[in-house]
Coordinates of C-alpha atoms in Angstrom, one line a residue:
Chain C
M1 CA 85.8 57.1 109.2
Y2 CA 89.2 57.7 107.9
A3 CA 92.8 55.7 108.7
A4 CA 95.0 57.9 110.3
S5 CA 97.8 57.4 107.6
D6 CA 95.3 59.6 105.1
F7 CA 94.8 62.4 108.0
I8 CA 94.6 66.1 106.7
A9 CA 96.1 68.8 107.9
L10 CA 93.1 70.5 109.4
S11 CA 94.5 74.4 108.3
A12 CA 94.1 72.8 105.1
L13 CA 89.8 72.8 105.3
Q14 CA 90.7 76.8 106.2
H15 CA 93.0 76.6 102.3
F16 CA 90.5 75.4 100.7
V17 CA 87.5 77.9 100.9
Y18 CA 89.6 80.2 100.5
C19 CA 91.6 78.9 97.2
P20 CA 91.4 75.1 95.9
R21 CA 94.5 76.1 94.3
Q22 CA 96.4 77.6 97.2
C23 CA 95.4 74.1 99.2
A24 CA 96.9 72.5 96.8
L25 CA 99.9 74.4 96.4
I26 CA 100.5 74.1 100.0
H27 CA 99.4 70.8 100.8
I28 CA 100.4 68.6 98.3
E29 CA 103.2 70.8 96.0
Q30 CA 104.7 71.7 99.5
V31 CA 105.3 75.3 98.6
W32 CA 105.6 77.2 100.9
A33 CA 106.0 81.7 100.7
E34 CA 106.3 84.0 103.5
N35 CA 104.8 88.0 103.6
S36 CA 104.0 90.4 105.7
F37 CA 100.8 88.5 106.2
T38 CA 101.8 85.4 106.5
A39 CA 104.8 86.6 109.0
E40 CA 102.7 88.4 111.5
G41 CA 100.6 85.4 111.7
R42 CA 103.6 83.6 112.6
V43 CA 104.7 86.0 115.2
M44 CA 100.7 86.1 116.8
H45 CA 100.4 82.1 116.9
E46 CA 104.2 81.6 118.7
R47 CA 102.6 84.0 121.2
V48 CA 98.9 82.7 121.9
D49 CA 100.1 79.2 120.8
D50 CA 102.7 79.3 124.3
G51 CA 101.3 76.1 125.8
E52 CA 100.3 77.3 128.7
T53 CA 97.1 76.7 130.8
S54 CA 95.9 79.7 132.3
Y55 CA 92.8 80.6 134.7
R56 CA 90.2 83.6 135.0
S57 CA 86.7 83.3 136.7
G58 CA 86.1 80.2 135.9
V59 CA 87.7 79.7 132.8
R60 CA 90.6 77.4 131.9
T61 CA 92.1 78.2 129.1
T62 CA 94.1 75.6 127.0
R63 CA 97.2 76.1 124.3
S64 CA 98.2 74.6 121.4
V65 CA 95.5 71.8 121.5
L66 CA 96.1 68.6 119.7
L67 CA 93.2 67.8 117.8
R68 CA 92.1 64.8 115.3
S69 CA 88.8 63.4 113.8
S70 CA 88.1 60.4 112.2
M71 CA 84.9 61.3 110.8
L72 CA 86.7 64.1 109.2
G73 CA 90.1 62.5 108.7
A74 CA 92.0 65.3 109.8
S75 CA 93.8 66.6 113.1
G76 CA 95.4 69.6 113.8
I77 CA 96.4 72.2 116.8
A78 CA 93.4 74.4 118.5
D79 CA 95.2 78.1 119.0
V80 CA 92.9 78.0 122.2
V81 CA 90.4 76.4 124.0
E82 CA 88.3 77.8 126.4
W83 CA 86.6 75.3 129.0
H84 CA 83.8 77.3 130.3
K85 CA 81.8 76.0 133.4
S86 CA 78.5 75.0 133.3
N87 CA 76.9 73.3 136.3
S88 CA 79.9 70.8 137.4
L89 CA 80.8 69.9 134.1
E90 CA 83.4 71.8 131.4
E91 CA 82.3 72.8 128.2
P92 CA 85.1 73.4 125.9
F93 CA 84.6 76.3 123.0
P94 CA 87.4 76.5 120.8
I95 CA 89.3 79.8 119.9
E96 CA 91.2 80.7 116.4
Y97 CA 93.2 83.5 116.3
K98 CA 93.6 85.2 112.7
R99 CA 96.0 88.3 111.6
G100 CA 94.1 90.3 109.9
R101 CA 90.3 91.5 110.1
Q102 CA 86.6 89.7 109.8
K103 CA 86.0 88.3 106.5
K104 CA 83.4 87.8 103.5
H105 CA 84.0 84.0 103.5
D106 CA 83.8 80.9 105.5
A107 CA 87.5 79.8 105.5
D108 CA 88.1 80.2 109.1
K109 CA 84.4 79.4 110.2
V110 CA 85.2 76.3 108.5
Q111 CA 88.7 75.5 110.3
L112 CA 86.8 77.3 113.5
C113 CA 84.1 74.3 113.2
A114 CA 86.6 71.6 112.0
Q115 CA 88.6 71.7 115.5
A116 CA 85.4 71.8 117.0
I117 CA 84.4 68.9 115.5
C118 CA 87.2 66.9 116.4
L119 CA 86.6 68.3 120.5
E120 CA 83.7 66.5 120.3
E121 CA 84.5 63.6 118.8
M122 CA 87.4 63.1 121.1
L123 CA 85.2 64.4 124.0
N124 CA 82.2 63.2 123.2
L125 CA 80.1 65.9 123.6
T126 CA 78.2 68.4 121.9
I127 CA 80.2 72.1 121.1
P128 CA 77.2 74.6 120.1
A129 CA 79.8 77.5 119.2
G130 CA 83.0 79.0 119.0
A131 CA 85.1 82.1 118.2
L132 CA 87.5 83.7 115.8
F133 CA 90.0 86.0 117.1
Y134 CA 90.9 89.2 114.6
G135 CA 94.3 90.5 115.4
Q136 CA 94.0 93.8 112.9
T137 CA 90.9 94.4 115.0
K138 CA 91.4 93.3 117.7
R139 CA 87.8 91.5 117.6
R140 CA 86.1 88.6 118.8
F141 CA 83.2 87.2 116.8
D142 CA 81.3 84.0 117.9
V143 CA 81.1 81.3 115.7
T144 CA 77.7 78.7 115.9
F145 CA 78.3 75.8 115.2
D146 CA 74.7 75.7 112.8
S147 CA 73.8 72.5 110.8
T148 CA 75.0 74.6 107.3
L149 CA 78.8 75.5 108.7
R150 CA 78.5 72.0 109.9
A151 CA 77.8 70.7 106.6
K152 CA 80.1 72.9 105.0
T153 CA 82.8 71.8 107.3
V154 CA 82.3 68.0 106.3
S155 CA 82.2 68.7 102.6
T156 CA 85.2 70.3 102.0
A157 CA 87.0 67.7 104.2
E158 CA 85.6 65.4 101.3
C159 CA 87.0 68.1 98.9
V160 CA 90.6 68.1 100.2
H161 CA 90.9 64.5 100.3
E162 CA 89.4 64.3 96.9
L163 CA 92.1 66.3 96.1
F164 CA 94.6 64.4 97.7
R165 CA 93.4 61.3 95.9
N166 CA 93.7 62.9 92.4
G167 CA 97.0 64.9 93.7
V168 CA 96.0 67.4 90.0
T169 CA 96.9 70.8 91.1
P170 CA 93.4 72.6 90.0
L171 CA 93.7 75.7 87.9
P172 CA 93.7 79.6 89.0
E173 CA 90.3 81.5 89.6
P174 CA 92.0 84.8 89.8
G175 CA 90.6 87.2 91.8
P176 CA 91.2 89.7 94.4
K177 CA 92.6 87.5 96.6
C178 CA 95.3 87.1 94.9
T179 CA 97.1 89.9 95.5
Q180 CA 97.1 89.4 99.5
C181 CA 98.5 85.2 99.3
S182 CA 101.9 84.4 99.4
L183 CA 102.1 82.2 97.0
Q184 CA 101.3 83.9 93.7
E185 CA 104.8 84.1 92.7
L186 CA 104.9 80.4 92.9
C187 CA 101.0 80.1 91.7
L188 CA 101.6 82.6 88.4
P189 CA 97.3 83.0 88.4
K190 CA 97.2 85.3 85.5
V191 CA 100.2 83.3 83.7
V192 CA 98.1 79.7 83.8
A193 CA 94.6 81.0 83.9
H194 CA 94.8 83.5 81.3
N195 CA 96.0 80.6 79.4
R196 CA 98.7 82.6 77.9
S197 CA 99.9 80.1 75.3
A198 CA 103.5 78.9 75.5
K199 CA 102.5 77.4 72.6
E200 CA 102.5 80.5 70.6
Y201 CA 105.3 82.1 72.2
V202 CA 107.9 79.4 71.3
H203 CA 105.7 79.4 67.8
K204 CA 106.9 83.2 67.9
L205 CA 110.3 83.0 69.0
L206 CA 110.8 80.7 66.0
H207 CA 110.0 82.6 63.4
E208 CA 111.8 85.8 64.7
L209 CA 114.5 83.7 65.5
S210 CA 115.0 82.3 62.1
E211 CA 113.5 85.0 59.6
G212 CA 113.9 88.1 61.5
E213 CA 116.7 90.9 62.0
I214 CA 117.4 90.7 66.3
Chain B
M1 CA 108.6 87.9 92.5
K2 CA 111.2 85.9 95.1
K3 CA 113.5 88.4 97.1
L4 CA 116.9 88.2 95.5
L5 CA 118.9 87.0 98.2
N6 CA 122.7 87.4 98.0
T7 CA 124.8 84.4 97.4
L8 CA 127.7 84.4 100.1
F9 CA 131.5 83.3 98.4
V10 CA 134.5 82.0 100.6
T11 CA 137.3 82.0 98.8
T12 CA 139.9 82.9 101.8
Q13 CA 141.7 79.3 102.6
G14 CA 141.4 78.0 105.9
A15 CA 138.1 80.0 107.2
Y16 CA 135.8 79.0 109.5
L17 CA 132.2 79.7 109.7
S18 CA 130.0 79.5 112.4
K19 CA 126.9 80.6 114.1
E20 CA 126.0 83.2 116.2
G21 CA 122.1 83.4 117.1
E22 CA 121.5 84.4 113.9
C23 CA 123.9 85.6 111.9
A24 CA 127.0 83.5 109.5
V25 CA 130.6 84.8 111.0
I26 CA 133.6 84.4 109.5
K27 CA 136.6 84.0 111.2
I28 CA 140.2 84.2 109.6
D29 CA 143.2 82.9 111.8
K30 CA 140.2 82.7 115.0
V31 CA 139.8 86.7 114.0
E32 CA 136.3 87.7 113.3
K33 CA 136.2 89.0 109.7
V34 CA 133.0 89.1 108.6
R35 CA 129.7 89.2 110.8
L36 CA 125.9 88.3 108.1
P37 CA 122.8 88.0 109.3
L38 CA 121.7 84.8 107.7
H39 CA 117.9 86.1 106.9
M40 CA 119.8 88.1 103.8
L41 CA 121.6 85.2 102.4
D42 CA 120.2 82.3 100.4
G43 CA 123.5 80.6 99.7
I44 CA 126.9 79.8 101.0
I45 CA 129.7 78.3 98.3
C46 CA 132.3 77.4 100.2
F47 CA 135.4 77.0 98.2
G48 CA 138.2 74.8 99.2
Q49 CA 139.6 74.2 102.5
I50 CA 137.1 76.2 104.7
T51 CA 135.3 75.1 108.1
C52 CA 132.1 75.4 108.5
S53 CA 130.4 74.6 112.2
P54 CA 127.1 71.5 112.0
F55 CA 125.7 74.5 114.3
L56 CA 125.5 77.3 111.0
M57 CA 124.8 74.2 108.8
G58 CA 121.7 72.5 110.6
H59 CA 120.7 76.1 111.4
C60 CA 120.9 77.1 107.2
A61 CA 119.3 73.7 106.5
A62 CA 115.9 74.8 108.2
N63 CA 115.8 78.1 106.9
G64 CA 116.0 76.9 103.3
V65 CA 120.2 78.3 102.7
T66 CA 121.8 76.1 101.2
V67 CA 125.3 75.6 101.8
T68 CA 127.4 74.1 98.9
F69 CA 131.1 73.5 99.2
L70 CA 133.0 73.5 96.7
T71 CA 136.7 73.1 95.7
E72 CA 139.3 75.8 95.4
Y73 CA 138.6 76.0 91.6
G74 CA 134.9 75.3 91.5
K75 CA 134.4 71.9 91.4
F76 CA 131.5 70.9 92.9
L77 CA 131.8 68.1 96.1
C78 CA 128.8 68.6 98.4
Q79 CA 126.1 70.4 99.3
V80 CA 123.8 70.4 102.7
Q81 CA 120.5 71.2 102.5
G82 CA 117.4 69.9 104.8
P83 CA 114.7 67.9 104.1
T84 CA 113.7 67.3 99.7
K85 CA 112.1 70.2 98.6
G86 CA 108.2 69.6 96.6
N87 CA 106.3 66.4 96.3
I88 CA 106.9 63.3 95.2
L89 CA 104.1 64.0 92.2
L90 CA 105.9 66.2 90.8
R91 CA 109.1 64.1 90.3
R92 CA 107.0 61.1 89.3
A93 CA 105.8 63.2 86.8
Q94 CA 109.3 64.3 85.4
Y95 CA 110.4 61.2 85.7
R96 CA 107.4 59.5 83.3
Q97 CA 108.1 62.5 81.0
A98 CA 111.9 62.0 81.1
D99 CA 111.2 58.6 80.1
N100 CA 108.6 59.6 77.1
Y101 CA 110.7 59.7 73.8
L102 CA 108.5 62.5 72.7
Q103 CA 107.7 64.0 75.9
S104 CA 111.6 64.4 76.0
A105 CA 112.1 66.1 72.7
M106 CA 109.8 68.4 72.8
L107 CA 111.9 69.6 76.0
A108 CA 114.8 69.5 74.3
R109 CA 114.1 71.2 71.9
S110 CA 112.6 74.3 74.0
F111 CA 116.1 73.8 76.0
V112 CA 118.3 73.9 72.1
I113 CA 115.6 77.2 71.2
G114 CA 116.8 79.1 74.1
K115 CA 120.4 78.0 73.7
I116 CA 121.0 78.8 69.9
G117 CA 118.3 81.6 70.1
N118 CA 120.5 83.3 73.2
S119 CA 124.3 82.5 71.2
R120 CA 122.6 84.3 68.5
V121 CA 121.7 87.7 70.4
T122 CA 125.3 87.4 71.4
L123 CA 127.0 87.2 67.9
A124 CA 124.3 90.2 66.6
R125 CA 125.4 92.4 70.6
A126 CA 129.1 91.9 68.8
L127 CA 128.1 93.0 65.4
R128 CA 126.0 96.5 66.4
D129 CA 128.6 96.9 69.1
H130 CA 132.1 96.9 67.5
P131 CA 131.9 96.6 63.6
D132 CA 135.2 98.2 63.5
K133 CA 137.1 95.5 65.1
I134 CA 135.3 92.8 64.0
D135 CA 135.1 90.5 60.4
C136 CA 131.2 91.5 60.2
E137 CA 131.1 88.8 57.1
K138 CA 131.6 86.2 58.6
M139 CA 129.8 87.1 61.4
H140 CA 126.4 87.9 59.5
Y141 CA 127.4 84.3 58.1
A142 CA 127.4 82.8 61.2
Q143 CA 124.1 84.6 62.7
Q144 CA 122.5 82.9 59.1
L145 CA 123.5 79.8 60.0
L146 CA 122.5 80.0 64.1
A147 CA 118.7 81.3 62.2
G148 CA 118.9 78.0 59.7
C149 CA 119.7 76.2 63.0
I150 CA 116.7 76.9 65.0
K151 CA 115.0 77.1 61.5
K152 CA 115.6 73.3 61.4
L153 CA 114.4 73.2 64.9
G154 CA 110.9 74.4 64.0
N155 CA 109.5 70.7 63.6
E156 CA 112.2 68.6 64.9
T157 CA 110.5 65.7 66.9
D158 CA 113.8 63.8 66.9
Q159 CA 116.0 63.5 70.2
E160 CA 119.0 62.3 68.4
R161 CA 118.7 65.1 65.3
I162 CA 117.3 67.7 68.3
R163 CA 120.9 66.9 69.6
G164 CA 122.9 67.0 66.1
I165 CA 121.7 70.5 65.1
E166 CA 122.5 72.1 69.0
G167 CA 125.8 70.6 68.4
E168 CA 126.4 71.6 64.9
A169 CA 125.7 75.3 66.7
A170 CA 127.6 75.6 69.2
R171 CA 130.9 74.3 66.7
I172 CA 129.2 77.6 64.3
Y173 CA 129.0 79.8 67.5
F174 CA 132.4 79.2 69.3
E175 CA 134.2 79.2 65.7
V176 CA 133.3 83.1 65.4
F177 CA 133.4 83.5 69.5
D178 CA 136.9 85.0 69.2
Q179 CA 135.1 87.9 67.0
C180 CA 133.7 89.3 70.3
I181 CA 136.7 89.4 72.1
T182 CA 138.5 92.7 71.6
S183 CA 140.7 92.7 74.1
S184 CA 144.3 93.1 72.0
D185 CA 146.3 91.0 74.6
P186 CA 146.9 88.0 72.2
L187 CA 146.9 85.7 75.5
F188 CA 143.0 86.0 75.7
C189 CA 143.2 84.7 72.2
F190 CA 140.3 81.7 71.8
N191 CA 139.7 78.6 69.8
G192 CA 137.6 76.7 70.6
R193 CA 136.4 75.0 73.2
N194 CA 138.2 73.0 75.7
R195 CA 138.1 72.3 79.5
R196 CA 138.6 69.3 81.9
P197 CA 140.8 71.1 83.1
P198 CA 140.9 74.0 79.9
V199 CA 143.8 75.1 78.3
D200 CA 143.7 79.0 77.4
R201 CA 142.3 81.7 79.5
V202 CA 139.4 82.6 77.7
N203 CA 137.6 78.8 78.9
C204 CA 139.4 79.1 81.8
L205 CA 136.4 81.7 82.6
L206 CA 133.7 80.2 80.6
S207 CA 133.8 76.9 82.4
F208 CA 134.2 78.8 85.7
L209 CA 130.7 80.8 85.0
Y210 CA 129.2 77.6 83.6
T211 CA 129.9 75.8 87.1
L212 CA 127.8 78.8 89.0
V213 CA 125.6 79.1 87.2
T214 CA 124.7 75.4 87.2
H215 CA 124.9 75.7 90.3
D216 CA 122.1 78.9 90.8
I217 CA 120.3 76.5 88.5
R218 CA 120.0 73.5 90.2
S219 CA 119.1 74.7 93.8
A220 CA 116.5 77.0 91.6
L221 CA 115.2 73.5 91.0
E222 CA 115.4 71.9 94.0
S223 CA 113.7 74.3 95.3
C224 CA 110.6 74.2 92.9
G225 CA 110.7 70.6 93.7
L226 CA 112.3 69.3 90.6
D227 CA 114.8 66.4 90.7
P228 CA 118.2 67.9 89.3
A229 CA 119.2 65.1 88.0
A230 CA 117.0 64.0 85.9
G231 CA 117.0 65.7 82.2
F232 CA 115.5 65.6 78.5
L233 CA 118.2 66.8 76.7
H234 CA 121.4 65.4 79.0
K235 CA 120.7 62.4 79.0
D236 CA 121.2 60.5 82.4
R237 CA 124.1 59.8 84.1
P238 CA 124.8 59.0 88.0
G239 CA 126.4 62.4 89.7
R240 CA 125.5 64.5 86.6
P241 CA 123.0 67.3 87.3
S242 CA 121.3 67.1 83.8
L243 CA 118.1 68.4 84.2
A244 CA 120.4 71.6 85.5
L245 CA 122.5 71.6 82.2
D246 CA 119.7 71.2 80.0
M247 CA 118.7 74.7 81.3
L248 CA 121.9 75.9 81.7
E249 CA 122.3 75.8 78.3
E250 CA 119.6 78.4 78.4
F251 CA 121.8 80.7 79.9
R252 CA 125.3 80.2 78.7
S253 CA 125.8 82.6 75.8
Y254 CA 123.3 85.0 77.9
I255 CA 125.1 85.1 81.0
A256 CA 128.1 83.0 81.5
D257 CA 129.4 84.5 77.9
R258 CA 128.9 88.1 78.3
M259 CA 130.0 88.0 81.0
A260 CA 133.3 86.6 80.3
L261 CA 133.4 88.8 77.0
S262 CA 132.9 92.4 79.7
L263 CA 135.5 91.1 81.7
I264 CA 138.0 90.6 79.4
N265 CA 136.5 93.5 77.0
R266 CA 136.8 96.3 79.8
G267 CA 140.3 94.7 81.3
Q268 CA 138.4 93.8 84.4
I269 CA 140.3 91.2 84.1
H270 CA 143.8 91.0 82.9
A271 CA 146.3 88.0 81.7
N272 CA 148.3 88.1 84.2
D273 CA 145.2 87.3 86.7
F274 CA 146.1 84.0 85.6
T275 CA 148.1 80.8 86.6
V276 CA 149.3 78.0 83.7
S277 CA 150.2 74.6 85.2
A278 CA 152.8 72.3 83.8
T279 CA 150.6 70.3 82.1
G280 CA 148.9 73.4 80.6
A281 CA 146.0 73.6 82.5
V282 CA 144.8 77.5 83.5
L283 CA 143.7 78.5 86.7
M284 CA 142.2 81.8 88.0
K285 CA 144.0 83.7 90.9
D286 CA 142.9 84.4 94.1
D287 CA 141.4 87.9 93.4
A288 CA 140.7 87.3 89.5
R289 CA 138.3 84.7 90.8
K290 CA 137.3 87.4 94.0
T291 CA 136.3 90.0 90.4
L292 CA 134.4 87.7 88.6
L293 CA 132.2 86.7 92.1
T294 CA 131.8 89.9 92.3
A295 CA 130.8 91.1 89.0
Y296 CA 128.7 87.7 88.7
Q297 CA 126.4 89.1 92.4
K298 CA 126.3 92.3 90.5
R299 CA 125.0 91.7 87.4
K300 CA 122.3 88.9 89.2
Q301 CA 120.7 92.6 90.3
D302 CA 119.9 93.9 87.5
E303 CA 116.3 93.9 86.5
I304 CA 114.7 93.2 82.8
E305 CA 111.5 92.3 81.8
H306 CA 110.6 88.7 81.7
P307 CA 110.0 88.0 78.0
F308 CA 107.0 85.3 78.5
I309 CA 105.9 86.5 82.0
R310 CA 106.1 89.8 81.2
E311 CA 107.0 91.0 84.8
K312 CA 110.2 93.1 86.1
M313 CA 112.6 90.9 87.9
A314 CA 116.0 90.3 89.3
V315 CA 118.1 88.2 86.4
G316 CA 119.7 86.2 89.3
L317 CA 115.4 85.3 89.7
I318 CA 115.3 84.3 86.0
W319 CA 116.4 80.9 86.1
H320 CA 113.7 80.8 89.2
M321 CA 110.9 81.7 87.0
Q322 CA 112.4 79.7 84.5
A323 CA 112.4 76.1 86.9
M324 CA 108.5 77.0 88.3
L325 CA 107.4 77.5 84.4
L326 CA 109.2 73.8 83.4
A327 CA 107.4 72.6 87.2
R328 CA 104.1 74.8 85.6
Y329 CA 104.4 72.8 81.9
I330 CA 105.0 69.2 84.3
R331 CA 102.1 69.3 86.1
G332 CA 100.0 70.2 83.1
D333 CA 99.6 73.8 84.0
I334 CA 100.9 75.5 80.8
D335 CA 100.7 74.3 77.1
M336 CA 104.5 74.4 76.3
Y337 CA 108.1 74.9 78.2
P338 CA 108.6 78.7 77.0
P339 CA 112.7 79.1 76.6
F340 CA 113.9 82.5 78.4
V341 CA 115.7 84.0 75.3
W342 CA 116.2 87.4 75.8
R343 CA 116.8 90.4 72.9

């Protein structure tokens, strides 16, 4: 159980699974940069998160739903929660909107599962599934909240809390994901990770400036 | 690399700035003169008697556009900005290192290497570009002395001695700086640095350029979450942006001195572009200030390859990169702060 003052943002879980350094840059170092991907995502969310409630054939749709969980120690906003009628009850079904397409990694699933865990804690019920909607492919994928995904979500939240306690930004692990990341220029993955030594650079500089012709 | 945005300089006295939609509108005598989309700007700098609507200031603060008020002659008055950027952990690490004698010395040394290195390059350029117009022997000798200063810095870990070497190098450099001025106008003679106020035209140009660069460096440091007031080479003094002044050392010769020289040597600025007050203080006339600001903006758009990062970027982003490298060093991501030296 976490105190509200120690809550992290739900989105931090998604960031952490994608890249622990990105998570630290955004949430600890508090930097942000926009690129075309983040801008598209933001515009899409502006449309999704208009806060309106709508109804269609037995499904109530709520938008920008405020969430929290003391167990995860996280709070945030769900883009959309559908309330599916089953018997006389309404069962919540969270839907997270993402700009791109379905990905190999679990980052989006973990974020969605965290939203479900929040809803479960707030409403004292069990949510078996939710969905991810991808803007680029306009496809919706159901996500089952099985025990593996739940365990990963809980352990990710623990990792993020640990990161906040340490306050140390992890070193980058450069990879293909870096090319999509809007924080590349702030992160300097290649400079930092390849351990390009600034000491050696300064040493060389000193030598050239004091000995050689310039 | 981050996009190089424009800075809007407002120098017309009595101008009024307001927000209309996503644009900044400048009115003079209630007549609209300029309309600029705000997303193209990273800063608005108002010189002297300029007024600005609170809505424009608020919008700018929320969107990372810094609004700065300077006196007509470039002295800093105040700045409007949103919530403090960056994070407290980085600032604390910065303060801890600033309080640590050896750590401070290491950073001070990097800044001074940058300063002397770039000074030496400026002299080397003058020697190469117009050996016919200068006292080559004197310049060669000054260059050798500067090389000696850099050598001395190599193993220096004592703050006071580093400051001493810096002072010595500045004296050597400014003793021959007049050799770099090829204009035949005797009013552009230079006999060493003077300021507050500058009493000759060259010093007037230099002071104004240093103010502009300091301003940009200060913004760059702030946008990386560093405290521009907690310096390593410059000691703390309330109201002084010591860290911005530390980093300015790397850029004085490379940007400001060379720009002043090219404005004079290419005849873009003339001796009669200045007024001399009764006390001998030299001030730039409006048009000259505009010429200089335009040249500065243009210079910032030139592209070079960053010597450490080895990526192409606009000159106006180099101090952003240096600020980022400094933050990375303070956070322990890299093993030393690599000063910017351009050869």
